[in-house]
PDB file of C-alpha atoms in Angstrom:
ATOM      1  CA  MET A   1     -18.411  -2.253  -7.369  1.00  0.00           C
ATOM      2  CA  THR A   2     -15.069  -3.682  -8.479  1.00  0.00           C
ATOM      3  CA  ALA A   3     -12.111  -2.231 -10.281  1.00  0.00           C
ATOM      4  CA  PRO A   4     -12.350  -2.994 -14.015  1.00  0.00           C
ATOM      5  CA  ASP A   5     -11.407  -6.589 -14.877  1.00  0.00           C
ATOM      6  CA  ASP A   6     -10.095  -7.499 -11.435  1.00  0.00           C
ATOM      7  CA  ASP A   7     -12.249  -8.628  -8.514  1.00  0.00           C
ATOM      8  CA  ARG A   8      -9.175  -8.549  -6.278  1.00  0.00           C
ATOM      9  CA  VAL A   9      -9.701  -4.804  -5.899  1.00  0.00           C
ATOM     10  CA  LEU A  10     -13.084  -3.727  -4.542  1.00  0.00           C
ATOM     11  CA  PHE A  11     -14.368  -0.189  -4.960  1.00  0.00           C
ATOM     12  CA  GLU A  12     -17.382   1.177  -3.075  1.00  0.00           C
ATOM     13  CA  VAL A  13     -18.725   4.700  -2.748  1.00  0.00           C
ATOM     14  CA  ASP A  14     -20.949   6.013   0.025  1.00  0.00           C
ATOM     15  CA  THR A  15     -22.507   9.008  -1.708  1.00  0.00           C
ATOM     16  CA  ASP A  16     -24.112  10.341   1.475  1.00  0.00           C
ATOM     17  CA  LYS A  17     -20.845  10.382   3.409  1.00  0.00           C
ATOM     18  CA  ARG A  18     -18.762  11.167   0.304  1.00  0.00           C
ATOM     19  CA  ILE A  19     -16.341   8.353   1.123  1.00  0.00           C
ATOM     20  CA  ALA A  20     -14.832   5.902  -1.354  1.00  0.00           C
ATOM     21  CA  THR A  21     -13.530   2.606   0.032  1.00  0.00           C
ATOM     22  CA  ILE A  22     -10.810   0.689  -1.809  1.00  0.00           C
ATOM     23  CA  THR A  23     -10.272  -2.856  -0.539  1.00  0.00           C
ATOM     24  CA  LEU A  24      -7.382  -5.113  -1.490  1.00  0.00           C
ATOM     25  CA  ASN A  25      -9.232  -8.382  -1.902  1.00  0.00           C
ATOM     26  CA  ASN A  26      -6.607 -11.105  -2.175  1.00  0.00           C
ATOM     27  CA  PRO A  27      -6.868 -12.691   1.296  1.00  0.00           C
ATOM     28  CA  LYS A  28      -5.407 -16.075   0.307  1.00  0.00           C
ATOM     29  CA  GLN A  29      -2.111 -14.273  -0.252  1.00  0.00           C
ATOM     30  CA  ARG A  30      -2.523 -11.839   2.632  1.00  0.00           C
ATOM     31  CA  ASN A  31      -3.557  -9.152   0.167  1.00  0.00           C
ATOM     32  CA  SER A  32      -0.260  -9.058  -1.647  1.00  0.00           C
ATOM     33  CA  TYR A  33      -0.642  -7.470  -5.059  1.00  0.00           C
ATOM     34  CA  ASP A  34       0.697  -7.895  -8.565  1.00  0.00           C
ATOM     35  CA  ALA A  35       0.917  -5.313 -11.336  1.00  0.00           C
ATOM     36  CA  ALA A  36      -2.708  -5.837 -12.379  1.00  0.00           C
ATOM     37  CA  MET A  37      -3.965  -5.228  -8.828  1.00  0.00           C
ATOM     38  CA  ARG A  38      -1.770  -2.164  -8.461  1.00  0.00           C
ATOM     39  CA  ASP A  39      -3.167  -0.785 -11.713  1.00  0.00           C
ATOM     40  CA  GLY A  40      -6.691  -1.505 -10.452  1.00  0.00           C
ATOM     41  CA  ILE A  41      -6.029   0.526  -7.314  1.00  0.00           C
ATOM     42  CA  ALA A  42      -4.609   3.315  -9.461  1.00  0.00           C
ATOM     43  CA  ARG A  43      -7.753   3.387 -11.605  1.00  0.00           C
ATOM     44  CA  CYS A  44      -9.922   3.620  -8.490  1.00  0.00           C
ATOM     45  CA  LEU A  45      -7.820   6.523  -7.220  1.00  0.00           C
ATOM     46  CA  ASP A  46      -8.114   8.267 -10.584  1.00  0.00           C
ATOM     47  CA  THR A  47     -11.907   7.890 -10.396  1.00  0.00           C
ATOM     48  CA  VAL A  48     -11.953   9.492  -6.949  1.00  0.00           C
ATOM     49  CA  ALA A  49      -9.605  12.282  -7.973  1.00  0.00           C
ATOM     50  CA  GLU A  50     -11.951  13.261 -10.811  1.00  0.00           C
ATOM     51  CA  ASP A  51     -15.149  13.121  -8.740  1.00  0.00           C
ATOM     52  CA  ASP A  52     -15.957  16.335  -6.881  1.00  0.00           C
ATOM     53  CA  ASP A  53     -18.593  14.514  -4.816  1.00  0.00           C
ATOM     54  CA  ILE A  54     -16.006  12.256  -3.124  1.00  0.00           C
ATOM     55  CA  THR A  55     -13.756  13.818  -0.510  1.00  0.00           C
ATOM     56  CA  VAL A  56     -12.125  10.873   1.282  1.00  0.00           C
ATOM     57  CA  VAL A  57     -10.586   7.501   0.378  1.00  0.00           C
ATOM     58  CA  LEU A  58     -10.579   4.682   2.922  1.00  0.00           C
ATOM     59  CA  LEU A  59      -7.865   2.188   1.984  1.00  0.00           C
ATOM     60  CA  ARG A  60      -8.061  -1.253   3.577  1.00  0.00           C
ATOM     61  CA  GLY A  61      -7.443  -4.955   3.101  1.00  0.00           C
ATOM     62  CA  ALA A  62      -9.884  -7.863   3.222  1.00  0.00           C
ATOM     63  CA  ALA A  63     -10.067 -10.307   6.142  1.00  0.00           C
ATOM     64  CA  GLY A  64      -8.330  -8.020   8.620  1.00  0.00           C
ATOM     65  CA  VAL A  65      -4.990  -7.910   6.783  1.00  0.00           C
ATOM     66  CA  PHE A  66      -3.830  -4.721   5.108  1.00  0.00           C
ATOM     67  CA  SER A  67      -1.185  -5.990   2.665  1.00  0.00           C
ATOM     68  CA  THR A  68       2.065  -7.944   2.555  1.00  0.00           C
ATOM     69  CA  GLY A  69       3.151  -5.852  -0.413  1.00  0.00           C
ATOM     70  CA  ALA A  70       4.170  -6.812  -3.902  1.00  0.00           C
ATOM     71  CA  ASP A  71       3.702 -10.480  -4.770  1.00  0.00           C
ATOM     72  CA  MET A  72       7.245 -11.761  -5.288  1.00  0.00           C
ATOM     73  CA  ASN A  73       6.307 -15.402  -5.892  1.00  0.00           C
ATOM     74  CA  ASN A  74       6.679 -14.685  -9.584  1.00  0.00           C
ATOM     75  CA  ALA A  75       9.070 -11.755  -9.598  1.00  0.00           C
ATOM     76  CA  TYR A  76       9.538 -11.743 -13.360  1.00  0.00           C
ATOM     77  CA  GLY A  77       5.764 -11.654 -13.794  1.00  0.00           C
ATOM     78  CA  TRP A  78       5.968  -7.924 -13.087  1.00  0.00           C
ATOM     79  CA  TYR A  79       7.940  -7.478 -16.313  1.00  0.00           C
ATOM     80  CA  ILE A  80       5.511  -8.926 -18.865  1.00  0.00           C
ATOM     81  CA  ASP A  81       6.433  -7.734 -22.355  1.00  0.00           C
ATOM     82  CA  ARG A  82       4.168  -6.319 -25.059  1.00  0.00           C
ATOM     83  CA  GLU A  83       3.226  -9.828 -26.177  1.00  0.00           C
ATOM     84  CA  GLY A  84       2.047 -10.695 -22.692  1.00  0.00           C
ATOM     85  CA  GLN A  85       5.003 -12.960 -21.912  1.00  0.00           C
ATOM     86  CA  ALA A  86       7.080 -12.876 -18.732  1.00  0.00           C
ATOM     87  CA  LYS A  87      10.650 -13.376 -19.831  1.00  0.00           C
ATOM     88  CA  SER A  88      12.949 -15.307 -17.505  1.00  0.00           C
ATOM     89  CA  ARG A  89      15.414 -12.427 -17.646  1.00  0.00           C
ATOM     90  CA  PRO A  90      13.782  -9.135 -18.663  1.00  0.00           C
ATOM     91  CA  SER A  91      15.974  -6.541 -20.322  1.00  0.00           C
ATOM     92  CA  GLN A  92      17.290  -3.616 -18.339  1.00  0.00           C
ATOM     93  CA  ARG A  93      15.096  -1.298 -20.429  1.00  0.00           C
ATOM     94  CA  ARG A  94      12.000  -3.338 -19.562  1.00  0.00           C
ATOM     95  CA  ARG A  95      12.850  -3.462 -15.866  1.00  0.00           C
ATOM     96  CA  LEU A  96      13.434   0.287 -15.696  1.00  0.00           C
ATOM     97  CA  ALA A  97      10.179   1.020 -17.521  1.00  0.00           C
ATOM     98  CA  VAL A  98       8.158  -1.168 -15.155  1.00  0.00           C
ATOM     99  CA  ASP A  99       9.923   0.091 -12.037  1.00  0.00           C
ATOM    100  CA  ARG A 100       9.297   3.663 -13.112  1.00  0.00           C
ATOM    101  CA  LYS A 101       5.571   2.895 -13.311  1.00  0.00           C
ATOM    102  CA  SER A 102       5.681   1.343  -9.833  1.00  0.00           C
ATOM    103  CA  PHE A 103       7.327   4.403  -8.328  1.00  0.00           C
ATOM    104  CA  GLY A 104       4.804   6.580 -10.168  1.00  0.00           C
ATOM    105  CA  PHE A 105       1.981   4.750  -8.383  1.00  0.00           C
ATOM    106  CA  TYR A 106       3.464   5.429  -4.940  1.00  0.00           C
ATOM    107  CA  HIS A 107       4.239   9.026  -5.858  1.00  0.00           C
ATOM    108  CA  ASN A 108       0.632   9.613  -6.910  1.00  0.00           C
ATOM    109  CA  LEU A 109      -0.689   8.029  -3.716  1.00  0.00           C
ATOM    110  CA  MET A 110       1.589  10.135  -1.526  1.00  0.00           C
ATOM    111  CA  GLY A 111       0.451  13.329  -3.293  1.00  0.00           C
ATOM    112  CA  PHE A 112      -3.187  12.315  -3.724  1.00  0.00           C
ATOM    113  CA  PRO A 113      -5.494  15.370  -3.850  1.00  0.00           C
ATOM    114  CA  LYS A 114      -8.194  13.914  -1.573  1.00  0.00           C
ATOM    115  CA  GLY A 115      -7.906  12.839   2.049  1.00  0.00           C
ATOM    116  CA  THR A 116      -6.754   9.245   2.593  1.00  0.00           C
ATOM    117  CA  VAL A 117      -7.393   7.052   5.619  1.00  0.00           C
ATOM    118  CA  GLY A 118      -5.637   3.729   6.163  1.00  0.00           C
ATOM    119  CA  GLU A 119      -7.373   0.872   7.988  1.00  0.00           C
ATOM    120  CA  ILE A 120      -4.325  -1.231   8.822  1.00  0.00           C
ATOM    121  CA  GLY A 121      -4.286  -4.624  10.499  1.00  0.00           C
ATOM    122  CA  GLY A 122      -2.524  -7.968  10.420  1.00  0.00           C
ATOM    123  CA  TYR A 123       0.420  -7.212   8.173  1.00  0.00           C
ATOM    124  CA  ALA A 124       1.708  -4.083   6.447  1.00  0.00           C
ATOM    125  CA  LEU A 125       4.907  -5.233   4.774  1.00  0.00           C
ATOM    126  CA  GLY A 126       6.928  -4.035   1.803  1.00  0.00           C
ATOM    127  CA  GLY A 127       4.749  -2.010  -0.533  1.00  0.00           C
ATOM    128  CA  GLY A 128       1.898  -2.465   1.931  1.00  0.00           C
ATOM    129  CA  PHE A 129       3.994  -0.714   4.569  1.00  0.00           C
ATOM    130  CA  GLU A 130       4.725   2.088   2.112  1.00  0.00           C
ATOM    131  CA  MET A 131       1.031   2.578   1.357  1.00  0.00           C
ATOM    132  CA  ALA A 132       0.201   2.585   5.069  1.00  0.00           C
ATOM    133  CA  LEU A 133       2.777   5.305   5.705  1.00  0.00           C
ATOM    134  CA  MET A 134       1.512   7.349   2.742  1.00  0.00           C
ATOM    135  CA  THR A 135      -2.052   7.650   4.014  1.00  0.00           C
ATOM    136  CA  ASP A 136      -2.928  10.991   5.600  1.00  0.00           C
ATOM    137  CA  ILE A 137      -4.676   9.364   8.567  1.00  0.00           C
ATOM    138  CA  SER A 138      -3.493   5.914   9.612  1.00  0.00           C
ATOM    139  CA  VAL A 139      -5.284   3.691  12.114  1.00  0.00           C
ATOM    140  CA  ILE A 140      -3.275   0.556  12.845  1.00  0.00           C
ATOM    141  CA  ALA A 141      -3.763  -2.460  15.073  1.00  0.00           C
ATOM    142  CA  ARG A 142      -1.200  -2.719  17.827  1.00  0.00           C
ATOM    143  CA  ASP A 143      -0.200  -6.245  16.778  1.00  0.00           C
ATOM    144  CA  THR A 144       0.236  -5.444  13.065  1.00  0.00           C
ATOM    145  CA  ARG A 145       3.602  -6.608  11.705  1.00  0.00           C
ATOM    146  CA  ILE A 146       5.331  -3.816   9.786  1.00  0.00           C
ATOM    147  CA  GLY A 147       8.605  -3.631   7.905  1.00  0.00           C
ATOM    148  CA  MET A 148      10.462  -4.249   4.653  1.00  0.00           C
ATOM    149  CA  PRO A 149      11.490  -7.938   4.837  1.00  0.00           C
ATOM    150  CA  ALA A 150      12.293  -8.188   1.113  1.00  0.00           C
ATOM    151  CA  THR A 151      15.446  -6.135   1.706  1.00  0.00           C
ATOM    152  CA  ARG A 152      17.032  -9.364   2.897  1.00  0.00           C
ATOM    153  CA  PHE A 153      17.250 -10.646  -0.668  1.00  0.00           C
ATOM    154  CA  LEU A 154      16.696  -7.545  -2.827  1.00  0.00           C
ATOM    155  CA  GLY A 155      19.038  -5.159  -1.016  1.00  0.00           C
ATOM    156  CA  PRO A 156      18.398  -2.119   1.194  1.00  0.00           C
ATOM    157  CA  ALA A 157      17.621   0.496  -1.482  1.00  0.00           C
ATOM    158  CA  LEU A 158      13.898  -0.168  -1.635  1.00  0.00           C
ATOM    159  CA  GLY A 159      10.931   2.109  -1.821  1.00  0.00           C
ATOM    160  CA  SER A 160      10.542   5.843  -1.328  1.00  0.00           C
ATOM    161  CA  LEU A 161      13.570   6.466   0.851  1.00  0.00           C
ATOM    162  CA  HIS A 162      12.786  10.120   1.545  1.00  0.00           C
ATOM    163  CA  MET A 163       9.315   9.111   2.751  1.00  0.00           C
ATOM    164  CA  PHE A 164      10.728   6.476   5.114  1.00  0.00           C
ATOM    165  CA  PHE A 165      13.203   8.925   6.630  1.00  0.00           C
ATOM    166  CA  HIS A 166      10.541  11.635   6.939  1.00  0.00           C
ATOM    167  CA  ARG A 167       7.913   9.374   8.550  1.00  0.00           C
ATOM    168  CA  LEU A 168      10.096   7.033  10.621  1.00  0.00           C
ATOM    169  CA  GLY A 169      13.150   9.137  11.405  1.00  0.00           C
ATOM    170  CA  PRO A 170      16.710   8.227  10.390  1.00  0.00           C
ATOM    171  CA  VAL A 171      17.441   5.649  13.078  1.00  0.00           C
ATOM    172  CA  LEU A 172      14.315   3.517  12.689  1.00  0.00           C
ATOM    173  CA  ALA A 173      14.315   3.871   8.892  1.00  0.00           C
ATOM    174  CA  ARG A 174      17.902   2.664   8.614  1.00  0.00           C
ATOM    175  CA  GLY A 175      17.245  -0.185  11.008  1.00  0.00           C
ATOM    176  CA  LEU A 176      14.247  -1.531   9.074  1.00  0.00           C
ATOM    177  CA  LEU A 177      15.668  -0.928   5.601  1.00  0.00           C
ATOM    178  CA  LEU A 178      19.097  -2.412   6.269  1.00  0.00           C
ATOM    179  CA  THR A 179      18.055  -5.476   8.240  1.00  0.00           C
ATOM    180  CA  GLY A 180      14.683  -6.493   6.815  1.00  0.00           C
ATOM    181  CA  ASP A 181      13.424  -6.938  10.378  1.00  0.00           C
ATOM    182  CA  THR A 182       9.706  -6.684  11.092  1.00  0.00           C
ATOM    183  CA  ILE A 183       8.230  -5.290  14.299  1.00  0.00           C
ATOM    184  CA  GLU A 184       4.789  -4.823  15.807  1.00  0.00           C
ATOM    185  CA  ALA A 185       3.232  -1.391  15.414  1.00  0.00           C
ATOM    186  CA  GLY A 186       2.726  -1.201  19.170  1.00  0.00           C
ATOM    187  CA  GLU A 187       6.500  -1.140  19.660  1.00  0.00           C
ATOM    188  CA  ILE A 188       6.711   2.308  18.066  1.00  0.00           C
ATOM    189  CA  ALA A 189       3.362   3.739  19.191  1.00  0.00           C
ATOM    190  CA  HIS A 190       5.209   6.323  21.285  1.00  0.00           C
ATOM    191  CA  LEU A 191       6.893   7.754  18.169  1.00  0.00           C
ATOM    192  CA  GLY A 192       3.662   9.055  16.655  1.00  0.00           C
ATOM    193  CA  VAL A 193       4.293   7.433  13.263  1.00  0.00           C
ATOM    194  CA  PHE A 194       0.621   6.469  12.973  1.00  0.00           C
ATOM    195  CA  THR A 195      -2.431   8.555  13.806  1.00  0.00           C
ATOM    196  CA  GLU A 196      -3.794   5.907  16.147  1.00  0.00           C
ATOM    197  CA  VAL A 197      -2.438   2.590  17.397  1.00  0.00           C
ATOM    198  CA  VAL A 198      -5.393   0.594  18.713  1.00  0.00           C
ATOM    199  CA  GLU A 199      -6.525  -2.917  19.540  1.00  0.00           C
ATOM    200  CA  ALA A 200      -7.241  -5.095  16.526  1.00  0.00           C
ATOM    201  CA  ASP A 201     -10.992  -5.312  17.106  1.00  0.00           C
ATOM    202  CA  THR A 202     -11.384  -1.515  17.011  1.00  0.00           C
ATOM    203  CA  VAL A 203      -9.405  -0.706  13.850  1.00  0.00           C
ATOM    204  CA  THR A 204     -12.374  -0.807  11.464  1.00  0.00           C
ATOM    205  CA  GLY A 205     -14.556   1.386  13.640  1.00  0.00           C
ATOM    206  CA  ARG A 206     -11.849   3.948  14.298  1.00  0.00           C
ATOM    207  CA  ALA A 207     -10.831   4.155  10.631  1.00  0.00           C
ATOM    208  CA  ALA A 208     -14.480   4.727   9.671  1.00  0.00           C
ATOM    209  CA  TRP A 209     -14.753   7.425  12.359  1.00  0.00           C
ATOM    210  CA  TRP A 210     -11.739   9.267  10.960  1.00  0.00           C
ATOM    211  CA  ALA A 211     -13.003   8.950   7.378  1.00  0.00           C
ATOM    212  CA  GLU A 212     -16.344  10.467   8.361  1.00  0.00           C
ATOM    213  CA  LYS A 213     -14.656  13.180  10.400  1.00  0.00           C
TER     214      LYS A 213
END
């Protein structure tokens, strides 16, 4: 199955195991997502939340890459107006309305009523990093690049700051958010940020094991 109107978000349900799998399916852009993809993911999550026969969501990316976050190649494209046009300089009101919706998506994911498992490999950057940290159980490849590189040109006040400080601790959170540096997940395996840090070829199997468990 696919999310309505967007084949860049795949949605599958294993009724026997009661697991729903949501796959970001934009591999040419390392599974970065625009507003339409984000809304597709949100609709899939709403479907799961309303279905008593599904108990777990497995969130993953196609082709071994989790997500490089929001697609910033067309930054103003996020602020399409009611006529479907992306203004070169959206109004402050429009920007605040859209940003509020974005933060609402992350808030709903972090407080999702069903169990969530992240299958994380390749890259988990920006919003992709946020989603990875918001999953209840996170299985990540040791060589996955993680971080918030967009802070280099958008400024340090990005994302759900309280979540970063809670999950990463104040020192690491400040370091990543202020510098925009990216690191490999294996470098912080000892901190227990992720449920499991494993070799890349075992991520899929381990994530499935946790989802079934």
